[in-house]
Coordinates of C-alpha atoms in Angstrom, one line a residue:
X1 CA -28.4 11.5 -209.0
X2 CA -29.8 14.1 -207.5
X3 CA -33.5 15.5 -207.8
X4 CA -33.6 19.1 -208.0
X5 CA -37.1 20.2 -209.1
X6 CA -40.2 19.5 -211.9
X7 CA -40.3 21.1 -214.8
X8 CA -42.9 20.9 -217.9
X9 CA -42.5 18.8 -220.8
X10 CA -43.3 19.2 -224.2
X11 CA -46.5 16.7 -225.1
X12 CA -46.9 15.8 -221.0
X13 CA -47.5 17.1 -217.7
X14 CA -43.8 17.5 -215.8
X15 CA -40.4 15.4 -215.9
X16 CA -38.0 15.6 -212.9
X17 CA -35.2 17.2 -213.1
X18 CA -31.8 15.3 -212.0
X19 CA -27.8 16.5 -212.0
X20 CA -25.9 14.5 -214.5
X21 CA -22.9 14.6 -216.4
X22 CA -24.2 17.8 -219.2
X23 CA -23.6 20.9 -218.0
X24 CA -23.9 20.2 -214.4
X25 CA -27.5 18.8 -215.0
X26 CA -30.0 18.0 -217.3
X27 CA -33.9 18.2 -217.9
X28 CA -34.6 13.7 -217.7
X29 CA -37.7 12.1 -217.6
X30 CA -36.3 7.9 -217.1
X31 CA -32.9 7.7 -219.0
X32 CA -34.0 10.3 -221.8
X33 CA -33.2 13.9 -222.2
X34 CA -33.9 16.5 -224.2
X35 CA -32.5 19.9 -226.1
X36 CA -35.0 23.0 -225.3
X37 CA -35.9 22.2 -229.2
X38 CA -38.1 19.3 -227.6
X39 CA -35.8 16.3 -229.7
X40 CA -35.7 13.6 -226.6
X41 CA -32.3 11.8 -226.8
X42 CA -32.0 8.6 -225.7
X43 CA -28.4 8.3 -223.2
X44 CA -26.7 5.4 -221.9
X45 CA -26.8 4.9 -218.4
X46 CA -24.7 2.0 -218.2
X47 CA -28.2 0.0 -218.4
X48 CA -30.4 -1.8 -220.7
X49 CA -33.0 0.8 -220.3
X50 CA -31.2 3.9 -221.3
X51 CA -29.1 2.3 -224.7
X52 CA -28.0 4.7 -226.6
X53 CA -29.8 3.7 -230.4
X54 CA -29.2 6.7 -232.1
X55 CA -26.0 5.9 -234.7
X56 CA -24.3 9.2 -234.3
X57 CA -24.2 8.6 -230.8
X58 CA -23.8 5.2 -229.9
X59 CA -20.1 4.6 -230.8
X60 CA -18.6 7.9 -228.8
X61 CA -21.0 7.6 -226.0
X62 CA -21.9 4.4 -224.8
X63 CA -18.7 4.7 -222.8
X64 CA -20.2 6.6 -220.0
X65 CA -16.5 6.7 -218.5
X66 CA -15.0 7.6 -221.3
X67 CA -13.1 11.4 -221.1
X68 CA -15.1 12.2 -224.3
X69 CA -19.0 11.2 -223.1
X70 CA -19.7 14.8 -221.3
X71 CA -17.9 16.5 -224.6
X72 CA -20.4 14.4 -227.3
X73 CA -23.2 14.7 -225.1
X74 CA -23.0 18.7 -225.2
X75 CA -22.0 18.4 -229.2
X76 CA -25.5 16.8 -229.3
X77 CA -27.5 19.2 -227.0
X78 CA -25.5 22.2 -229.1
X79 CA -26.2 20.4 -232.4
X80 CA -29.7 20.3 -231.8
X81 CA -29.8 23.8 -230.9
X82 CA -28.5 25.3 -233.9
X83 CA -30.6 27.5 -236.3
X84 CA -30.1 26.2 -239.8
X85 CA -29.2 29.1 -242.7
X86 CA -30.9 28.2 -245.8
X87 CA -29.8 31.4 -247.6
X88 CA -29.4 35.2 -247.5
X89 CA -30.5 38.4 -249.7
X90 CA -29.0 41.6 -249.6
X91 CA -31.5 44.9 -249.3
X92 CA -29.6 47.5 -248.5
X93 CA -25.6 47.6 -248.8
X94 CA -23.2 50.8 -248.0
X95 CA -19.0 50.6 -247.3
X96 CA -20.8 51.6 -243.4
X97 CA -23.5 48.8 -243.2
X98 CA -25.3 46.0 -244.9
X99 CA -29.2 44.7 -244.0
X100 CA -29.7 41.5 -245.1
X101 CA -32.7 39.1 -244.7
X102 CA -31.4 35.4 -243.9
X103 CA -33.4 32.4 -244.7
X104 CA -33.3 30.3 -241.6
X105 CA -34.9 27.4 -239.6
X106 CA -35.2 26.6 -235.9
X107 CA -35.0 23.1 -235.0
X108 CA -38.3 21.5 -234.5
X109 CA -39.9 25.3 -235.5
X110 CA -40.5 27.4 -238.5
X111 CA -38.8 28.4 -241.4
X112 CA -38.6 32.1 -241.5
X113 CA -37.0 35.5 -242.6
X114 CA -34.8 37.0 -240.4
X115 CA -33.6 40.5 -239.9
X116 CA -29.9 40.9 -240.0
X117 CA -27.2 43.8 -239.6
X118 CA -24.1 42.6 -241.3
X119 CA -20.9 45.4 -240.0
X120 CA -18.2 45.9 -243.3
X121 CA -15.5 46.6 -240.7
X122 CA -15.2 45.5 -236.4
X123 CA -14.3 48.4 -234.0
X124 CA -11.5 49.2 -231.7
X125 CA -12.2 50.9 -228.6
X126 CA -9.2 51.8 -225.7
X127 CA -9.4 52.5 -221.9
X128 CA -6.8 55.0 -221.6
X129 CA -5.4 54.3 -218.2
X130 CA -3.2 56.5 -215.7
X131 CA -2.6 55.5 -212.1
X132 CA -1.9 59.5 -211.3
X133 CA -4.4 60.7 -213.9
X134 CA -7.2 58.4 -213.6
X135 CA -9.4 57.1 -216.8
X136 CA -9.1 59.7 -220.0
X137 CA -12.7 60.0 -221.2
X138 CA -14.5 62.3 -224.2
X139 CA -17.7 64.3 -223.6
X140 CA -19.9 63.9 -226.3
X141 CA -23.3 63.9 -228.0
X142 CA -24.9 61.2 -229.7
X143 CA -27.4 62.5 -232.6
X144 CA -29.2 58.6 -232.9
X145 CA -30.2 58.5 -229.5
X146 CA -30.1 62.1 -228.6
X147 CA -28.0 62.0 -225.3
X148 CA -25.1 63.4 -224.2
X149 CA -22.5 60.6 -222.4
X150 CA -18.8 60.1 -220.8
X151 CA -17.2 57.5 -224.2
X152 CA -14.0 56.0 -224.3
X153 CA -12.0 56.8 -227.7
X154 CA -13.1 54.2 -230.1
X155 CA -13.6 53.8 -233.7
X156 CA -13.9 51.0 -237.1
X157 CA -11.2 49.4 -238.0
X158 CA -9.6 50.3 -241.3
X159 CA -8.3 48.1 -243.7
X160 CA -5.1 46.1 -243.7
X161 CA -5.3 47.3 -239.8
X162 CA -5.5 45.5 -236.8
X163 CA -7.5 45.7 -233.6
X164 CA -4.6 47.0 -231.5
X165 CA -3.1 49.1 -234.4
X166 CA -6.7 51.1 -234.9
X167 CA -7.5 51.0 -231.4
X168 CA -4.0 53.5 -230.5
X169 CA -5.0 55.2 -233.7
X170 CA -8.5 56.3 -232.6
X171 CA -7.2 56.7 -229.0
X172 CA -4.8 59.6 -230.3
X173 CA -7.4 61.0 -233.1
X174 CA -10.0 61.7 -230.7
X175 CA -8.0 62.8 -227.6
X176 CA -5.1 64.3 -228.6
X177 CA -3.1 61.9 -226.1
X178 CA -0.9 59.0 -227.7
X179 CA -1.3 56.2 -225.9
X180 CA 0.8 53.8 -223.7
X181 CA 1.7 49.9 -224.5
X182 CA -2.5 48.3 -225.2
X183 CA -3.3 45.1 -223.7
X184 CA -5.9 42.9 -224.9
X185 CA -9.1 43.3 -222.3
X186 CA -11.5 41.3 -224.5
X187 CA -13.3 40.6 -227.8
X188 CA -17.1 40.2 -228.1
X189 CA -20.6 40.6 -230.3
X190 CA -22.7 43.8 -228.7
X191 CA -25.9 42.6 -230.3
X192 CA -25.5 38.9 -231.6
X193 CA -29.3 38.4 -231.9
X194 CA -29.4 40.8 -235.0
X195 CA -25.8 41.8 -235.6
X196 CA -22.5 40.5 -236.3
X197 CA -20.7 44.0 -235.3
X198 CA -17.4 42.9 -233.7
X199 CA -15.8 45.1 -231.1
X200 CA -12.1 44.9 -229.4
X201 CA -11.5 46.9 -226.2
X202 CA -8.0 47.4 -225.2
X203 CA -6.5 49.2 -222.2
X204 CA -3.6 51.8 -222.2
X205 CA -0.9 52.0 -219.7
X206 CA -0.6 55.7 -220.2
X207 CA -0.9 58.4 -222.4
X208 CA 1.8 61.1 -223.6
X209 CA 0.4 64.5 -224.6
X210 CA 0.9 65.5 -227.9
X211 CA -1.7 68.7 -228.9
X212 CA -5.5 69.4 -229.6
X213 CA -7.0 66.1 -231.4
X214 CA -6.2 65.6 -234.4
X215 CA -10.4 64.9 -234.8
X216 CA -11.9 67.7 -233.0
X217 CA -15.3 67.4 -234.1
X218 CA -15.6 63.7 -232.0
X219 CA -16.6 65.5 -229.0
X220 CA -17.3 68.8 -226.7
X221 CA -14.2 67.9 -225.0
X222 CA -11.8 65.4 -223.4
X223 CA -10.6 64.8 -219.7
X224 CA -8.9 62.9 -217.5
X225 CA -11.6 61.5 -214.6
X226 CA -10.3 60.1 -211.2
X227 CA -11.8 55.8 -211.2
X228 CA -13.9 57.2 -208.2
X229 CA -15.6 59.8 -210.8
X230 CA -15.6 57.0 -213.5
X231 CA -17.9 54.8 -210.8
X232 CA -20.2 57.7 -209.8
X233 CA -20.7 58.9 -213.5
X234 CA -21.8 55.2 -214.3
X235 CA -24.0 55.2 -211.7
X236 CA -25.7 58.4 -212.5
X237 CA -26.2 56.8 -215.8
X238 CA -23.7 59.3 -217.7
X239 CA -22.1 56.5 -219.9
X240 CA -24.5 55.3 -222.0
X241 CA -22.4 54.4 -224.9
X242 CA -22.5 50.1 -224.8
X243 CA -18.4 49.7 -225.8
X244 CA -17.8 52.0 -223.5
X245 CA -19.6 50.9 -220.4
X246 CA -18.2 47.2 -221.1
X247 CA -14.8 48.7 -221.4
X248 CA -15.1 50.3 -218.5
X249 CA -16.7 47.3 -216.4
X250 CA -14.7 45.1 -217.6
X251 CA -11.0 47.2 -217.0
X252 CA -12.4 47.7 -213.3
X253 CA -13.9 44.5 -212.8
X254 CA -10.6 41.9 -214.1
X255 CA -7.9 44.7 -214.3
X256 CA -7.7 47.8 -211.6
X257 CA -6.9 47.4 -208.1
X258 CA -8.8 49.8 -206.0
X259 CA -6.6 51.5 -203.9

């Protein structure tokens, strides 16, 4: 093993830290470990000292060279991790959004209320992509936060759609130009810590003109900006729309070649 550094325990003064089979590491004090919700977990180190005694454990791993020992040991760290929902009320509910309060429990802490946004429908959103053209973006305001910003067509999905289906559907609404083939970029939860709003973000290989959107009211107007202009208005802090700015990362980050 190898010591990396001290850190505080819970109910003592420090524990070393050593590099183990979890994660890459662990937090161990002897041949124990623990969660961050302070539960120490006894784990076999192939010695009488560190047996394994807890039941759940014991008969996946006590075979420290088993395949499976890292996989049950993280079950266990992730297990004891997990907030347990007792229960949730609704107090406001709309097709658009739902608050609910959830009845939930940390391990080894309180039993409390929570806050949650519950989304009737995900969203789509598309990076409309041209190698000649550059990124097709719409100018528009934003009446919550009271800022103008650069957004990427985007939009809920309806229902009995899918992600990819919506997302070509908003991306001609709201520009005007039907897109190109769509190719997955990635799926992911904006604001997990109070949300479970879903959003999908696609690139386009392309767009064909067709006419003025059929949606004009979703912005003050729609253009095609050079990746250069795309970089500099991000820095400038002109795309301040959160789907839009991961779309946009991630497209130039895994997906465009700088030429």
């Amino acid at each position: 093993m190898v010591q990396l550094h001290s850190v505080p325990r819970r109910g003592s003064s420090t524990c070393s830290t050593t590099r183990d089979e979890v994660f890459g590491h662990e937090v161990a004090c002897g041949n124990t470990v623990t969660p961050l919700s302070g539960k120490w977990l006894p784990i076999n180190r192939g010695s009488s000292a560190g047996q394994v005694n807890t039941p759940s454990v014991t008969a996946i791993c006590s075979d420290t060279s088993s395949s499976s020992h890292v996989g049950c040991l993280r079950d266990e760290v992730e297990s004891a991790m997990k907030w347990t929902v007792h229960g949730e009320r609704v107090i406001y509910d709309s097709p658009w959004v739902r608050l609910a309060l959830t009845d939930v429990e940390i391990p080894g802490g309180p039993r409390f209320e929570h806050h949650v946004v519950r989304m009737p429908a995900q969203a789509a959103g598309t990076v409309v992509a041209d190698p000649t053209r550059g990124v097709l973006l719409l100018w528009r305001h934003r009446f919550t936060t009271d800022t103008w910003g650069w957004e990427v067509p985007a939009g809920r999905i309806d229902e009995g759609e899918s992600p990819i289906e919506a997302a070509a559907r908003e991306a001609y609404e709201e520009t005007g130009w039907q897109p190109g083939p769509l190719t997955l970029l990635t799926s992911y939860h904006p604001h997990n810590g109070s949300s479970d709003a879903t959003f999908h973000l696609f690139v386009a290989d392309g767009a064909t003109y067709v006419g003025d959107p059929p949606d004009a009211s979703e912005s003050e107007r729609v253009e095609w900006l050079t990746v250069d202009q795309v970089r500099a208005e991000i820095a400038a802090g002109r795309v301040l729309d959160g789907l839009s700015l991961t779309a946009l990362l991630w497209w130039m980050t895994h997906h465009h070649t700088r030429s």
